[in-house]
Amino acid sequence: MPATFPTNPATRRIAALIVAVGLFAGACGGDPVTTPASATTSSAASGRADASTGSTPEAETIPEDSIEVLPAALRTTMTGVSWRPGCPVSLDDLRLVQVSYVDFDGKLQAGQLVVHKAIAEAALRVFQQLRAARFPIRSMHLIEQYGGSDDASMAADNTSAFNCRNVPNTSHWSNHAYGRAIDVNTVENPYLPKGQVMPPAGKAFLDRGNVRPGMIVAGDATVKAFRAQGFVWGGAWKNGTDYQHFEKA
């Protein structure tokens, strides 16, 4: 049945006013209180979802610190590169240590080391301490990234551990071949066997009194952290001084 409009003038004016208000509200999209409230709730929920997942564009994805047996894929990658039959340790004796570190730009990066299982926990604790002290590390890649070449890894200023190889210029196993040695920031901390400088770029850091970021010197936080875990520092050796080298025999 069609709606009727009142005939009394006063009533007509009131009815017209009611209609006008209703039309204005419809043009504005409905109730001015509930709509913004719904939008605010939706935005807040979206924000909570992002916060709960940490999925912001700036967030870094860094694996948690861990120690694990060598994954099958890594065993395959290592064989014929850093490990081969006849090496003084088996792959079962080694562990993959994943630990984040602070780079030279002050940013967290994911690092990996392969070490002997007997020193894995000690190595992890050391690098956690270095991270807390914000000691800068250039990179921490497995030696496979450099084709098993210690020279290439050193030239890249890479921090690494296991590599089934001899001591340079000798025929006997390095402690790296047992997974019991770690080299840190190899350019800033060169190895000096019989007058050589390894890597050659380390010549810029022969003045150990001029301490720059990434260098390791006697009594500093890095030496103390390693020694607290039972490591010996090659930088204190009189012959074949090796500033980059720490070992736990």
mmCIF file of C-alpha atoms in Angstrom:
data_model
loop_
_atom_site.group_PDB
_atom_site.id
_atom_site.type_symbol
_atom_site.label_atom_id
_atom_site.label_comp_id
_atom_site.label_asym_id
_atom_site.label_seq_id
_atom_site.Cartn_x
_atom_site.Cartn_y
_atom_site.Cartn_z
ATOM 1 C CA MET A 1 0.000 0.000 0.000
ATOM 2 C CA PRO A 2 1.513 3.413 -0.965
ATOM 3 C CA ALA A 3 2.638 5.649 1.901
ATOM 4 C CA THR A 4 0.501 8.756 2.588
ATOM 5 C CA PHE A 5 1.897 12.194 3.373
ATOM 6 C CA PRO A 6 0.179 14.238 6.183
ATOM 7 C CA THR A 7 -1.981 17.167 5.176
ATOM 8 C CA ASN A 8 -1.573 19.269 8.372
ATOM 9 C CA PRO A 9 1.057 22.004 7.614
ATOM 10 C CA ALA A 10 2.945 21.609 10.908
ATOM 11 C CA THR A 11 3.013 17.840 10.604
ATOM 12 C CA ARG A 12 4.128 18.107 6.976
ATOM 13 C CA ARG A 13 7.102 20.256 8.010
ATOM 14 C CA ILE A 14 8.178 17.695 10.663
ATOM 15 C CA ALA A 15 7.808 14.810 8.212
ATOM 16 C CA ALA A 16 9.831 16.645 5.577
ATOM 17 C CA LEU A 17 12.603 17.265 8.089
ATOM 18 C CA ILE A 18 12.699 13.566 9.018
ATOM 19 C CA VAL A 19 12.949 12.562 5.348
ATOM 20 C CA ALA A 20 15.758 15.064 4.721
ATOM 21 C CA VAL A 21 17.790 13.765 7.634
ATOM 22 C CA GLY A 22 17.348 10.193 6.420
ATOM 23 C CA LEU A 23 18.457 11.092 2.890
ATOM 24 C CA PHE A 24 21.567 12.882 4.244
ATOM 25 C CA ALA A 25 22.539 9.871 6.334
ATOM 26 C CA GLY A 26 22.141 7.545 3.338
ATOM 27 C CA ALA A 27 24.319 9.770 1.183
ATOM 28 C CA CYS A 28 27.080 9.644 3.828
ATOM 29 C CA GLY A 29 27.177 5.826 3.779
ATOM 30 C CA GLY A 30 25.070 5.017 6.833
ATOM 31 C CA ASP A 31 25.713 5.350 10.543
ATOM 32 C CA PRO A 32 28.690 7.741 11.102
ATOM 33 C CA VAL A 33 29.704 5.908 14.307
ATOM 34 C CA THR A 34 29.654 2.204 13.464
ATOM 35 C CA THR A 35 31.347 2.393 10.063
ATOM 36 C CA PRO A 36 34.598 4.078 11.196
ATOM 37 C CA ALA A 37 34.675 1.781 14.220
ATOM 38 C CA SER A 38 34.541 -1.264 11.937
ATOM 39 C CA ALA A 39 37.366 0.103 9.784
ATOM 40 C CA THR A 40 39.514 0.805 12.811
ATOM 41 C CA THR A 41 38.985 -2.701 14.139
ATOM 42 C CA SER A 42 39.917 -4.198 10.779
ATOM 43 C CA SER A 43 43.111 -2.157 10.572
ATOM 44 C CA ALA A 44 44.121 -3.092 14.089
ATOM 45 C CA ALA A 45 43.534 -6.775 13.386
ATOM 46 C CA SER A 46 45.694 -6.529 10.285
ATOM 47 C CA GLY A 47 48.450 -4.886 12.282
ATOM 48 C CA ARG A 48 48.335 -7.588 14.920
ATOM 49 C CA ALA A 49 48.608 -10.270 12.276
ATOM 50 C CA ASP A 50 51.749 -8.661 10.830
ATOM 51 C CA ALA A 51 53.280 -8.276 14.273
ATOM 52 C CA SER A 52 52.579 -11.877 15.206
ATOM 53 C CA THR A 53 54.379 -13.178 12.115
ATOM 54 C CA GLY A 54 57.098 -10.546 12.010
ATOM 55 C CA SER A 55 56.506 -10.243 8.277
ATOM 56 C CA THR A 56 57.508 -6.610 7.811
ATOM 57 C CA PRO A 57 59.436 -5.638 4.674
ATOM 58 C CA GLU A 58 62.438 -4.607 6.769
ATOM 59 C CA ALA A 59 62.572 -7.781 8.909
ATOM 60 C CA GLU A 60 65.659 -9.966 8.577
ATOM 61 C CA THR A 61 65.240 -13.722 8.267
ATOM 62 C CA ILE A 62 68.020 -15.196 10.381
ATOM 63 C CA PRO A 63 67.953 -18.881 11.410
ATOM 64 C CA GLU A 64 68.123 -19.630 15.099
ATOM 65 C CA ASP A 65 71.498 -20.686 16.510
ATOM 66 C CA SER A 66 71.820 -24.458 16.281
ATOM 67 C CA ILE A 67 74.103 -27.483 16.192
ATOM 68 C CA GLU A 68 73.117 -30.448 14.045
ATOM 69 C CA VAL A 69 74.517 -33.559 12.431
ATOM 70 C CA LEU A 70 75.530 -32.935 8.841
ATOM 71 C CA PRO A 71 72.451 -33.030 6.580
ATOM 72 C CA ALA A 72 72.585 -35.546 3.750
ATOM 73 C CA ALA A 73 72.749 -32.801 1.108
ATOM 74 C CA LEU A 74 75.719 -31.165 2.841
ATOM 75 C CA ARG A 75 77.562 -34.480 3.106
ATOM 76 C CA THR A 76 77.190 -34.865 -0.637
ATOM 77 C CA THR A 77 78.389 -31.298 -1.255
ATOM 78 C CA MET A 78 81.420 -31.718 1.017
ATOM 79 C CA THR A 79 82.569 -35.041 -0.434
ATOM 80 C CA GLY A 80 85.412 -34.483 -2.858
ATOM 81 C CA VAL A 81 85.697 -30.823 -1.853
ATOM 82 C CA SER A 82 86.475 -30.329 1.851
ATOM 83 C CA TRP A 83 86.278 -34.012 2.764
ATOM 84 C CA ARG A 84 87.322 -37.241 1.091
ATOM 85 C CA PRO A 85 88.042 -40.827 2.123
ATOM 86 C CA GLY A 86 91.337 -40.899 4.009
ATOM 87 C CA CYS A 87 90.683 -37.705 5.961
ATOM 88 C CA PRO A 88 91.481 -38.033 9.692
ATOM 89 C CA VAL A 89 87.815 -37.655 10.707
ATOM 90 C CA SER A 90 84.591 -39.088 9.344
ATOM 91 C CA LEU A 91 81.592 -37.035 8.345
ATOM 92 C CA ASP A 92 79.823 -38.581 11.347
ATOM 93 C CA ASP A 93 82.363 -36.824 13.609
ATOM 94 C CA LEU A 94 81.434 -33.381 12.273
ATOM 95 C CA ARG A 95 78.633 -30.985 13.118
ATOM 96 C CA LEU A 96 77.047 -28.034 11.341
ATOM 97 C CA VAL A 97 76.960 -24.955 13.566
ATOM 98 C CA GLN A 98 74.586 -22.193 12.526
ATOM 99 C CA VAL A 99 75.095 -18.907 14.348
ATOM 100 C CA SER A 100 74.326 -15.333 13.383
ATOM 101 C CA TYR A 101 76.990 -12.639 13.542
ATOM 102 C CA VAL A 102 77.336 -8.871 13.211
ATOM 103 C CA ASP A 103 78.862 -7.766 9.895
ATOM 104 C CA PHE A 104 81.000 -4.695 9.223
ATOM 105 C CA ASP A 105 77.845 -2.631 8.612
ATOM 106 C CA GLY A 106 76.483 -3.572 12.032
ATOM 107 C CA LYS A 107 73.800 -5.865 10.581
ATOM 108 C CA LEU A 108 72.978 -9.421 11.609
ATOM 109 C CA GLN A 109 73.899 -12.119 9.095
ATOM 110 C CA ALA A 110 73.443 -15.882 9.062
ATOM 111 C CA GLY A 111 76.686 -17.807 9.476
ATOM 112 C CA GLN A 112 77.693 -21.463 9.152
ATOM 113 C CA LEU A 113 80.687 -23.456 10.362
ATOM 114 C CA VAL A 114 81.512 -27.159 10.224
ATOM 115 C CA VAL A 115 83.497 -28.295 13.256
ATOM 116 C CA HIS A 116 84.285 -31.491 15.154
ATOM 117 C CA LYS A 117 81.418 -32.571 17.397
ATOM 118 C CA ALA A 118 83.706 -32.319 20.442
ATOM 119 C CA ILE A 119 84.078 -28.542 20.057
ATOM 120 C CA ALA A 120 80.700 -27.634 18.538
ATOM 121 C CA GLU A 121 79.134 -26.292 21.739
ATOM 122 C CA ALA A 122 82.279 -24.335 22.643
ATOM 123 C CA ALA A 123 82.428 -22.795 19.157
ATOM 124 C CA LEU A 124 78.775 -21.794 19.338
ATOM 125 C CA ARG A 125 79.258 -20.114 22.719
ATOM 126 C CA VAL A 126 82.263 -18.167 21.433
ATOM 127 C CA PHE A 127 80.417 -16.717 18.449
ATOM 128 C CA GLN A 128 77.398 -15.892 20.565
ATOM 129 C CA GLN A 129 79.719 -13.884 22.811
ATOM 130 C CA LEU A 130 81.310 -12.140 19.822
ATOM 131 C CA ARG A 131 77.849 -11.248 18.519
ATOM 132 C CA ALA A 132 76.863 -9.840 21.910
ATOM 133 C CA ALA A 133 80.077 -7.776 21.902
ATOM 134 C CA ARG A 134 79.241 -6.689 18.315
ATOM 135 C CA PHE A 135 82.643 -7.804 17.067
ATOM 136 C CA PRO A 136 82.395 -7.455 13.259
ATOM 137 C CA ILE A 137 82.865 -10.491 11.025
ATOM 138 C CA ARG A 138 83.161 -10.126 7.252
ATOM 139 C CA SER A 139 81.509 -13.420 6.285
ATOM 140 C CA MET A 140 81.030 -16.939 7.613
ATOM 141 C CA HIS A 141 80.537 -19.354 4.726
ATOM 142 C CA LEU A 142 81.429 -23.015 4.429
ATOM 143 C CA ILE A 143 84.650 -23.653 2.526
ATOM 144 C CA GLU A 144 82.604 -25.337 -0.240
ATOM 145 C CA GLN A 145 81.645 -21.852 -1.432
ATOM 146 C CA TYR A 146 85.315 -21.412 -2.374
ATOM 147 C CA GLY A 147 85.753 -24.842 -3.929
ATOM 148 C CA GLY A 148 87.616 -26.062 -0.849
ATOM 149 C CA SER A 149 90.404 -23.536 -1.480
ATOM 150 C CA ASP A 150 91.823 -22.089 1.722
ATOM 151 C CA ASP A 151 93.610 -19.404 -0.310
ATOM 152 C CA ALA A 152 90.336 -18.270 -1.925
ATOM 153 C CA SER A 153 88.518 -18.280 1.415
ATOM 154 C CA MET A 154 91.277 -16.226 3.050
ATOM 155 C CA ALA A 155 91.361 -13.750 0.171
ATOM 156 C CA ALA A 156 87.609 -13.244 0.643
ATOM 157 C CA ASP A 157 88.151 -12.460 4.356
ATOM 158 C CA ASN A 158 85.979 -15.442 5.219
ATOM 159 C CA THR A 159 85.663 -16.995 8.663
ATOM 160 C CA SER A 160 85.704 -20.801 8.370
ATOM 161 C CA ALA A 161 86.609 -24.000 10.188
ATOM 162 C CA PHE A 162 86.712 -27.564 8.802
ATOM 163 C CA ASN A 163 88.760 -28.286 5.710
ATOM 164 C CA CYS A 164 90.608 -31.560 5.192
ATOM 165 C CA ARG A 165 93.994 -30.090 4.250
ATOM 166 C CA ASN A 166 97.607 -29.948 5.322
ATOM 167 C CA VAL A 167 99.334 -27.083 7.100
ATOM 168 C CA PRO A 168 100.567 -24.844 4.239
ATOM 169 C CA ASN A 169 103.983 -25.878 2.902
ATOM 170 C CA THR A 170 104.005 -29.117 4.922
ATOM 171 C CA SER A 171 102.891 -32.722 4.551
ATOM 172 C CA HIS A 172 101.036 -33.055 7.861
ATOM 173 C CA TRP A 173 97.398 -32.473 8.686
ATOM 174 C CA SER A 174 96.218 -29.088 9.855
ATOM 175 C CA ASN A 175 93.901 -29.006 12.854
ATOM 176 C CA HIS A 176 91.335 -27.756 10.335
ATOM 177 C CA ALA A 177 91.389 -31.302 8.917
ATOM 178 C CA TYR A 178 90.132 -32.537 12.286
ATOM 179 C CA GLY A 179 87.479 -29.813 12.519
ATOM 180 C CA ARG A 180 89.243 -28.428 15.592
ATOM 181 C CA ALA A 181 90.404 -25.043 14.255
ATOM 182 C CA ILE A 182 88.657 -21.824 13.249
ATOM 183 C CA ASP A 183 90.051 -18.899 11.224
ATOM 184 C CA VAL A 184 88.450 -15.493 11.868
ATOM 185 C CA ASN A 185 88.569 -12.415 9.584
ATOM 186 C CA THR A 186 91.526 -13.675 7.615
ATOM 187 C CA VAL A 187 92.496 -10.371 5.932
ATOM 188 C CA GLU A 188 92.483 -8.297 9.119
ATOM 189 C CA ASN A 189 94.326 -11.156 10.866
ATOM 190 C CA PRO A 190 96.899 -12.642 8.481
ATOM 191 C CA TYR A 191 98.937 -15.828 8.804
ATOM 192 C CA LEU A 192 102.713 -15.249 8.696
ATOM 193 C CA PRO A 193 104.552 -18.493 7.857
ATOM 194 C CA LYS A 194 108.302 -18.023 7.250
ATOM 195 C CA GLY A 195 108.103 -14.417 6.123
ATOM 196 C CA GLN A 196 105.003 -14.838 3.991
ATOM 197 C CA VAL A 197 101.764 -12.925 4.469
ATOM 198 C CA MET A 198 98.612 -14.984 3.854
ATOM 199 C CA PRO A 199 96.442 -13.673 2.363
ATOM 200 C CA PRO A 200 98.516 -10.963 0.624
ATOM 201 C CA ALA A 201 95.862 -8.325 1.447
ATOM 202 C CA GLY A 202 96.777 -8.884 5.087
ATOM 203 C CA LYS A 203 99.898 -6.742 4.572
ATOM 204 C CA ALA A 204 97.709 -3.714 5.301
ATOM 205 C CA PHE A 205 97.201 -5.078 8.830
ATOM 206 C CA LEU A 206 100.722 -5.988 9.855
ATOM 207 C CA ASP A 207 100.881 -3.036 12.247
ATOM 208 C CA ARG A 208 99.065 -4.654 15.161
ATOM 209 C CA GLY A 209 99.287 -1.469 17.192
ATOM 210 C CA ASN A 210 96.956 0.247 14.747
ATOM 211 C CA VAL A 211 93.824 -1.649 15.767
ATOM 212 C CA ARG A 212 90.976 -1.429 13.279
ATOM 213 C CA PRO A 213 87.545 -3.132 13.117
ATOM 214 C CA GLY A 214 87.748 -6.893 12.784
ATOM 215 C CA MET A 215 91.321 -7.176 14.038
ATOM 216 C CA ILE A 216 92.230 -9.561 16.861
ATOM 217 C CA VAL A 217 94.947 -8.471 19.304
ATOM 218 C CA ALA A 218 96.324 -9.840 22.556
ATOM 219 C CA GLY A 219 93.984 -9.473 25.510
ATOM 220 C CA ASP A 220 90.962 -8.314 23.526
ATOM 221 C CA ALA A 221 87.405 -9.615 23.877
ATOM 222 C CA THR A 222 87.814 -12.101 21.006
ATOM 223 C CA VAL A 223 90.927 -13.744 22.431
ATOM 224 C CA LYS A 224 89.308 -13.873 25.876
ATOM 225 C CA ALA A 225 86.118 -15.443 24.504
ATOM 226 C CA PHE A 226 88.022 -18.213 22.708
ATOM 227 C CA ARG A 227 90.395 -18.864 25.596
ATOM 228 C CA ALA A 228 87.487 -19.135 28.024
ATOM 229 C CA GLN A 229 86.278 -22.080 25.930
ATOM 230 C CA GLY A 230 89.685 -23.780 25.870
ATOM 231 C CA PHE A 231 90.976 -22.556 22.495
ATOM 232 C CA VAL A 232 94.609 -21.626 21.816
ATOM 233 C CA TRP A 233 95.309 -18.473 19.757
ATOM 234 C CA GLY A 234 97.822 -18.646 16.911
ATOM 235 C CA GLY A 235 98.518 -14.937 17.258
ATOM 236 C CA ALA A 236 100.621 -15.710 20.351
ATOM 237 C CA TRP A 237 102.889 -18.167 18.516
ATOM 238 C CA LYS A 238 106.503 -17.055 18.057
ATOM 239 C CA ASN A 239 106.975 -19.111 14.886
ATOM 240 C CA GLY A 240 104.347 -19.119 12.166
ATOM 241 C CA THR A 241 102.326 -16.395 13.883
ATOM 242 C CA ASP A 242 98.701 -16.884 12.870
ATOM 243 C CA TYR A 243 96.475 -14.018 14.027
ATOM 244 C CA GLN A 244 93.326 -15.488 12.447
ATOM 245 C CA HIS A 245 93.694 -18.959 13.950
ATOM 246 C CA PHE A 246 92.120 -20.545 17.034
ATOM 247 C CA GLU A 247 92.299 -24.249 17.780
ATOM 248 C CA LYS A 248 91.080 -26.642 20.458
ATOM 249 C CA ALA A 249 93.136 -29.819 20.272
#
